[in-house]
Coordinates of C-alpha atoms and ligand atoms in Angstrom, one line a residue:
M1306 CA -11.2 22.3 -22.8
V1307 CA -9.0 22.4 -19.2
K1308 CA -6.9 25.2 -18.5
T1309 CA -3.6 24.6 -16.5
P1310 CA -3.0 27.3 -13.5
D1311 CA -0.8 29.3 -16.0
G1312 CA -3.8 29.4 -18.7
S1313 CA -2.3 26.8 -21.1
P1314 CA -4.8 24.6 -22.3
L1315 CA -4.6 20.5 -21.8
I1316 CA -6.6 17.8 -23.6
G1317 CA -9.7 17.5 -21.6
Q1318 CA -12.5 14.8 -22.2
L1319 CA -15.7 14.1 -20.3
H1320 CA -17.6 10.9 -20.9
I1321 CA -20.9 10.4 -19.4
I1322 CA -21.8 6.6 -18.4
D1323 CA -25.5 6.5 -18.0
D1324 CA -26.5 2.8 -18.3
R1325 CA -30.1 2.4 -17.6
E1326 CA -30.1 -1.3 -17.5
S1327 CA -27.7 -2.0 -14.2
G1328 CA -28.8 1.7 -12.8
T1329 CA -25.0 2.8 -13.4
K1330 CA -24.3 6.3 -13.5
G1331 CA -21.1 8.2 -13.5
V1332 CA -18.3 10.4 -15.4
I1333 CA -14.8 9.5 -16.7
A1334 CA -12.9 12.7 -16.8
I1335 CA -9.5 12.4 -18.8
H1336 CA -7.5 15.7 -18.2
S1337 CA -4.5 15.1 -20.0
T1338 CA -2.8 12.2 -22.1
A1339 CA 0.2 14.1 -23.3
L1340 CA 2.7 12.1 -21.0
G1341 CA 0.8 8.5 -21.7
P1342 CA -2.7 7.0 -21.0
A1343 CA -4.6 8.9 -18.4
A1344 CA -4.4 7.2 -15.3
G1345 CA -6.4 7.2 -12.1
G1346 CA -8.7 5.4 -9.8
C1347 CA -12.3 5.0 -9.8
R1348 CA -14.1 6.5 -6.7
T1349 CA -18.1 5.8 -5.9
W1350 CA -19.9 8.5 -3.8
D1351 CA -23.3 9.8 -3.0
Y1352 CA -23.1 12.8 -5.4
A1353 CA -26.1 15.3 -5.0
S1354 CA -26.2 16.1 -9.1
P1355 CA -24.6 15.2 -12.2
E1356 CA -23.1 18.2 -12.4
A1357 CA -21.4 17.6 -8.8
M1358 CA -20.3 14.6 -10.4
A1359 CA -18.7 16.0 -13.3
T1360 CA -16.9 18.6 -11.1
D1361 CA -15.6 16.3 -8.6
A1362 CA -14.0 13.9 -11.5
I1363 CA -12.6 17.1 -13.4
R1364 CA -10.8 18.3 -10.2
L1365 CA -9.6 14.8 -9.3
A1366 CA -8.2 13.9 -13.0
R1367 CA -6.4 17.3 -12.6
G1368 CA -4.8 16.2 -9.4
M1369 CA -3.8 12.8 -11.1
S1370 CA -2.5 14.6 -14.2
Y1371 CA 0.1 16.6 -12.0
K1372 CA 0.6 13.6 -9.3
N1373 CA 1.6 11.4 -12.4
A1374 CA 3.8 14.0 -14.2
L1375 CA 5.8 14.7 -11.0
A1376 CA 6.3 10.8 -9.6
G1377 CA 7.9 10.6 -13.5
L1378 CA 5.4 8.2 -14.6
P1379 CA 4.7 7.5 -18.5
F1380 CA 1.1 8.5 -17.7
G1381 CA -1.4 11.2 -18.0
G1382 CA -4.1 11.8 -15.5
G1383 CA -7.7 10.9 -15.6
K1384 CA -10.5 9.9 -12.8
A1385 CA -13.6 8.1 -12.9
V1386 CA -16.6 8.8 -10.2
L1387 CA -19.6 6.3 -10.2
Q1388 CA -22.9 7.2 -8.0
R1389 CA -22.4 4.9 -5.1
P1390 CA -24.6 1.9 -5.9
A1391 CA -27.7 1.6 -3.6
A1392 CA -28.7 -1.0 -1.7
G1393 CA -30.2 -3.8 -3.7
I1394 CA -28.3 -2.8 -7.2
D1395 CA -26.3 -5.5 -8.6
R1396 CA -22.4 -4.4 -8.1
K1397 CA -21.5 -6.9 -10.8
A1398 CA -23.8 -5.4 -13.5
V1399 CA -22.4 -1.9 -12.2
M1400 CA -18.5 -2.7 -12.6
R1401 CA -19.4 -4.5 -16.0
A1402 CA -21.1 -1.1 -17.4
F1403 CA -18.2 0.9 -15.9
A1404 CA -15.9 -1.5 -17.7
A1405 CA -17.6 -1.3 -21.0
A1406 CA -17.2 2.4 -20.7
V1407 CA -13.5 2.1 -19.9
E1408 CA -13.2 -0.2 -22.9
Q1409 CA -14.7 2.3 -25.5
L1410 CA -11.7 4.6 -24.8
H1411 CA -9.6 2.1 -26.2
G1412 CA -6.9 2.7 -23.7
S1413 CA -6.6 6.4 -23.1
Y1414 CA -7.9 5.9 -19.7
V1415 CA -6.6 3.6 -17.3
T1416 CA -8.6 2.6 -14.1
A1417 CA -7.9 1.4 -10.6
E1418 CA -9.6 1.2 -7.5
D1419 CA -10.5 4.7 -5.3
V1420 CA -12.5 5.6 -2.4
G1421 CA -15.3 3.1 -2.4
T1422 CA -14.0 0.4 -5.0
T1423 CA -12.0 -2.5 -4.0
V1424 CA -9.3 -5.0 -5.6
A1425 CA -12.5 -7.1 -5.9
D1426 CA -14.2 -4.5 -8.1
M1427 CA -11.1 -4.2 -10.4
E1428 CA -11.3 -8.1 -10.7
L1429 CA -14.9 -7.6 -12.1
V1430 CA -13.8 -4.8 -14.3
A1431 CA -10.8 -6.8 -15.4
R1432 CA -13.4 -9.5 -17.1
H1433 CA -14.3 -7.0 -19.2
T1434 CA -11.2 -4.6 -20.3
R1435 CA -7.4 -5.0 -19.9
Y1436 CA -7.2 -1.3 -19.1
V1437 CA -7.1 -1.9 -15.1
A1438 CA -4.9 -2.1 -12.4
G1439 CA -4.8 -2.5 -9.0
L1440 CA -5.3 -6.4 -9.0
D1441 CA -3.6 -9.1 -7.3
R1442 CA -0.2 -10.2 -9.0
P1443 CA 2.4 -12.7 -8.6
A1444 CA 5.4 -12.1 -5.9
G1445 CA 8.0 -10.0 -6.8
M1446 CA 5.5 -8.3 -9.2
A1447 CA 4.4 -4.8 -8.8
G1448 CA 0.4 -4.6 -8.0
G1449 CA -1.8 -5.4 -5.0
D1450 CA -2.6 -2.9 -1.8
P1451 CA -0.9 0.2 -2.6
S1452 CA -1.1 1.8 0.9
P1453 CA 2.1 0.6 2.2
W1454 CA 4.0 2.2 -1.0
T1455 CA 1.8 5.3 -0.2
A1456 CA 3.3 5.3 3.4
L1457 CA 6.9 4.5 2.5
G1458 CA 7.0 7.5 0.0
V1459 CA 5.5 9.6 2.4
F1460 CA 8.1 8.6 5.4
L1461 CA 11.1 9.1 2.7
S1462 CA 9.8 12.4 1.8
M1463 CA 9.4 13.4 5.4
Q1464 CA 12.8 12.4 6.1
A1465 CA 14.2 14.4 3.3
A1466 CA 12.1 17.6 4.1
S1467 CA 13.0 17.4 7.6
R1468 CA 16.9 17.1 6.8
L1469 CA 16.3 20.2 4.6
V1470 CA 14.0 22.6 7.0
L1471 CA 14.3 20.9 10.5
G1472 CA 18.0 20.3 10.1
S1473 CA 18.0 16.5 10.7
D1474 CA 16.1 13.5 10.1
V1475 CA 13.1 12.6 12.2
R1476 CA 15.3 10.5 15.1
G1477 CA 14.2 12.4 18.3
L1478 CA 11.6 14.6 16.4
T1479 CA 7.8 14.5 17.7
V1480 CA 5.4 13.9 14.5
L1481 CA 1.6 14.0 15.0
V1482 CA -0.1 11.7 13.1
Q1483 CA -4.0 12.5 12.1
G1484 CA -5.7 9.4 10.6
L1485 CA -4.3 5.8 11.6
G1486 CA -6.0 4.4 8.7
N1487 CA -4.1 2.0 6.1
V1488 CA -1.7 4.8 5.2
G1489 CA -1.2 6.4 8.8
S1490 CA -0.8 3.1 11.0
R1491 CA 2.0 1.9 8.5
L1492 CA 3.5 5.5 8.8
C1493 CA 3.7 5.3 12.1
D1494 CA 5.6 2.1 12.2
L1495 CA 8.2 3.5 10.1
L1496 CA 8.5 6.6 12.0
H1497 CA 8.6 4.8 15.3
N1498 CA 11.7 2.7 13.7
A1499 CA 13.3 5.4 12.7
G1500 CA 13.0 6.9 16.4
A1501 CA 10.5 9.1 16.0
R1502 CA 8.4 10.1 19.0
L1503 CA 4.5 9.8 18.0
V1504 CA 1.5 11.9 18.7
V1505 CA -1.5 10.2 17.2
T1506 CA -5.5 10.3 16.8
D1507 CA -8.1 8.8 15.1
L1508 CA -12.2 9.1 15.2
D1509 CA -11.8 5.2 15.7
A1510 CA -11.0 5.0 19.2
E1511 CA -10.1 1.7 19.5
R1512 CA -7.7 1.9 16.4
A1513 CA -6.1 5.2 18.0
R1514 CA -5.7 3.0 21.0
G1515 CA -4.2 0.3 19.2
V1516 CA -1.7 2.5 17.5
A1517 CA -0.9 4.3 20.6
C1518 CA -0.5 1.3 22.4
R1519 CA 1.9 -0.5 20.1
Y1520 CA 4.3 2.3 19.3
G1521 CA 4.2 3.9 22.9
A1522 CA 2.7 7.2 21.3
T1523 CA 0.7 10.2 22.9
L1524 CA -2.8 9.6 22.2
L1525 CA -5.0 12.9 21.6
P1526 CA -8.4 13.7 21.0
A1527 CA -9.3 14.5 16.9
D1528 CA -9.8 18.0 17.6
E1529 CA -6.7 18.7 19.6
I1530 CA -4.0 17.3 16.9
L1531 CA -3.7 20.5 15.0
A1532 CA -2.6 22.8 18.1
A1533 CA -0.5 20.0 19.4
D1534 CA 3.1 20.9 20.5
G1535 CA 5.3 19.0 17.5
D1536 CA 8.1 19.2 14.7
I1537 CA 6.0 17.9 12.0
F1538 CA 2.3 17.4 11.0
A1539 CA 1.2 14.5 9.1
P1540 CA -2.0 14.7 7.8
C1541 CA -3.4 10.9 7.0
A1542 CA -6.8 11.2 7.2
L1543 CA -9.7 13.0 5.0
G1544 CA -8.4 16.3 2.7
A1545 CA -9.3 20.1 3.8
V1546 CA -7.7 20.1 7.2
L1547 CA -5.5 22.9 6.4
T1548 CA -8.0 25.6 6.5
P1549 CA -7.4 29.1 7.2
Q1550 CA -8.3 28.4 10.8
G1551 CA -6.5 25.2 10.9
V1552 CA -3.3 26.7 9.8
G1553 CA -3.5 29.4 12.4
T1554 CA -3.2 27.0 15.0
L1555 CA -0.1 24.8 14.0
K1556 CA 2.6 25.1 16.1
V1557 CA 5.0 22.7 13.7
G1558 CA 7.5 23.8 11.0
L1559 CA 6.7 21.0 8.7
V1560 CA 3.4 19.2 7.2
C1561 CA 4.0 16.3 5.4
G1562 CA 1.5 13.6 5.0
G1563 CA -0.4 11.1 3.0
A1564 CA -4.1 12.6 2.8
N1565 CA -5.2 13.8 -0.6
N1566 CA -6.3 17.7 -1.2
Q1567 CA -5.0 18.7 2.4
L1568 CA -5.4 22.4 1.3
L1569 CA -8.9 23.8 1.8
G1570 CA -7.8 26.1 -1.3
D1571 CA -4.7 27.3 -2.6
E1572 CA -4.3 30.5 -0.6
D1573 CA -3.8 28.2 2.5
G1574 CA -0.6 27.5 0.9
L1575 CA 0.4 30.7 1.0
A1576 CA -1.1 31.1 4.6
L1577 CA 1.4 28.2 5.7
L1578 CA 4.4 29.9 4.0
E1579 CA 3.7 33.3 5.7
R1580 CA 3.5 31.6 9.0
G1581 CA 7.2 29.9 8.2
I1582 CA 5.8 26.4 7.8
A1583 CA 7.2 24.5 5.1
Y1584 CA 4.9 22.3 3.0
C1585 CA 5.2 19.2 1.5
P1586 CA 2.6 19.1 -1.5
D1587 CA 0.2 16.3 -0.8
Y1588 CA 0.3 14.5 -4.5
V1589 CA 3.9 14.7 -4.6
V1590 CA 4.6 12.8 -1.4
N1591 CA 1.8 10.4 -1.6
A1592 CA 2.3 9.1 -4.9
G1593 CA 3.5 5.6 -3.9
G1594 CA 0.2 4.1 -4.3
I1595 CA 0.1 5.6 -7.9
I1596 CA 3.6 4.5 -8.7
N1597 CA 2.7 1.1 -7.6
V1598 CA -0.4 0.9 -9.7
A1599 CA 1.3 2.2 -12.6
C1600 CA 4.3 -0.3 -12.5
E1601 CA 1.6 -3.1 -12.1
Y1602 CA 0.4 -2.0 -15.4
L1603 CA 3.4 -1.6 -16.9
G1604 CA 4.1 -5.2 -16.1
E1605 CA 7.1 -4.1 -13.6
S1606 CA 8.8 -5.6 -10.8
V1607 CA 8.6 -4.6 -7.1
G1608 CA 12.2 -3.6 -7.3
S1609 CA 11.2 -1.0 -9.9
V1610 CA 8.3 0.4 -7.7
Q1611 CA 10.8 0.9 -4.9
R1612 CA 13.5 2.8 -7.5
R1613 CA 10.6 5.0 -8.4
I1614 CA 9.9 5.9 -4.9
D1615 CA 13.2 6.5 -3.7
L1616 CA 13.3 9.4 -5.9
I1617 CA 10.1 11.4 -4.5
G1618 CA 12.5 12.9 -1.7
E1619 CA 14.9 14.8 -3.9
R1620 CA 12.1 15.9 -6.1
L1621 CA 10.2 17.0 -3.3
V1622 CA 13.4 18.6 -1.9
G1623 CA 13.6 20.3 -5.3
I1624 CA 10.4 21.9 -4.8
L1625 CA 10.8 23.1 -1.2
S1626 CA 14.1 25.0 -2.0
K1627 CA 12.5 26.6 -4.8
S1628 CA 9.5 27.7 -2.6
R1629 CA 12.3 29.2 -0.2
Q1630 CA 14.5 30.6 -2.7
E1631 CA 11.5 32.2 -4.3
Q1632 CA 9.1 32.7 -1.1
R1633 CA 6.1 31.2 -3.3
P1634 CA 3.9 28.7 -1.9
S1635 CA 5.4 25.3 -2.5
N1636 CA 1.7 23.9 -3.8
L1637 CA 1.9 26.4 -6.6
V1638 CA 5.7 25.5 -7.7
A1639 CA 4.8 22.0 -7.8
D1640 CA 1.5 22.7 -10.0
E1641 CA 4.0 24.9 -12.2
M1642 CA 6.7 22.0 -12.5
A1643 CA 3.9 19.5 -13.4
A1644 CA 2.0 21.9 -15.8
A1645 CA 5.6 22.3 -17.5
L1646 CA 6.6 18.8 -18.0
I1647 CA 2.9 18.0 -19.3
R1648 CA 3.3 21.1 -21.7
S1649 CA 6.8 20.0 -22.7
S1650 CA 5.9 16.6 -23.6
Q1651 CA 2.9 18.2 -25.7
R1652 CA 5.4 20.3 -27.3
A1653 CA 7.7 17.4 -28.5
A1654 CA 4.8 15.4 -29.7
A1655 CA 3.6 18.5 -32.0
Ligands
NAD1291 P1 -8.3 4.8 5.8 O1 -9.7 5.1 5.5 O2 -7.6 3.4 6.2 O3 -7.9 5.7 6.8 C1 -8.2 6.9 7.2 C2 -8.5 7.0 8.7 O4 -8.7 8.2 9.1 C3 -9.5 6.2 9.4 O5 -8.8 5.3 10.4 C4 -10.2 7.5 9.8 O6 -10.9 7.0 11.3 C5 -9.4 8.5 10.2 N1 -9.9 9.8 10.2 C6 -11.2 10.2 9.3 N2 -11.4 11.5 9.8 C7 -10.4 11.8 10.6 C8 -10.6 13.0 11.7 N3 -11.2 14.4 11.3 N4 -9.3 13.4 12.3 C9 -8.4 11.8 13.0 N5 -8.9 10.9 12.3 C10 -9.8 10.8 11.1 O7 -7.7 5.4 4.5 P2 -6.3 5.6 3.9 O8 -6.3 4.7 2.7 O9 -5.2 5.3 4.9 O10 -6.0 7.1 3.3 C11 -5.8 8.0 4.0 C12 -5.7 9.2 3.3 O11 -4.4 9.0 2.3 C13 -6.8 9.6 2.5 O12 -7.1 11.1 2.4 C14 -6.5 9.1 0.9 O13 -7.2 9.5 0.0 C15 -5.0 9.2 0.9 N6 -4.3 8.5 0.0 C16 -4.2 7.1 0.0 C17 -3.8 6.3 -0.6 C18 -3.7 4.6 -0.6 O14 -2.8 4.0 -1.3 N7 -4.1 3.9 0.5 C19 -2.8 6.9 -1.4 C20 -2.8 8.3 -2.0 C21 -3.5 9.1 -0.9

């Protein structure tokens, strides 16, 4: 049984995938189905052991429960992880085996693409189960690439948080953007159009130069972005960038970005609060992508995706205001709000 931060139990299930014929090894973790089917993508990665795979799946599934709850979606949280198929392994067969495992859960878990899987993989999965999203859809309907929606949600969140914390929207402010991939580059576009000054970095030098040139941004080496002068830090690369050391070097007043799992540990949220830096919980602001995926699964339109994303900023302001009033870390405030939403739905169903 999986527990919430306040110790109350949620429905927790682990389903092991071990298909000898195709060589597929993996885990589907369902953290909660209180608000609806457990939704969350399928990740492939090089895991050192079955335990490492299960631990990652459980951690990611909990994150999806909270993200879906605070995004106002009628979905619980789950996640699938698969051992990355070795060279020579038939990917079609792996996706077929994965789809069979999803199908056996009869819709209590809904999958989509994540790190290491693509729309093409989900098209393969969709041949064998209908409990999948993240597929191409006709114009006007939700679906396809979630990244533009993730970037839009981060941008709207940043505007709302900036008004609350820094006293103005991003026009004329300096935003440090770390990571210029699918989400970061689109965020730069929105910020540039809104009149923000950009300081950017990416490990991929060519990509970084391209973005800097397009938006007249200042380009920094990757190891200088955290300590750079600016108003807002937008982590849009990998997770765990907000370490005790990283938090100590920040000069900004606000952190708001698209990367998942930005805090190394919960205590780094407290360190940010103590330094007077407002932290926008990652899973609240980067929910645009899962909103698009969820709307696709529900057969909703692009307009519905937009309406749901428009609500993220308001929700974030509620979390940041409560964090400020109570002098408690915003990541804990968000976790508690999400857990409360899930619990109240469990009570209503009982
Ligand atoms: P991406 O792979 O397209 O881009 C990531 C970029 O970060 C790459 O250009 C990479 O070179 C760069 N990078 C990696 N480490 C770096 C470092 N230390 N310093 C500077 N640059 C670095 O990924 P993405 O789809 O843009 O996703 C970015 C983040 O947002 C990830 O954490 C992802 O989990 C999260 N996220 C993405 C979505 C989505 O819709 N794509 C949704 C929710 C969350």
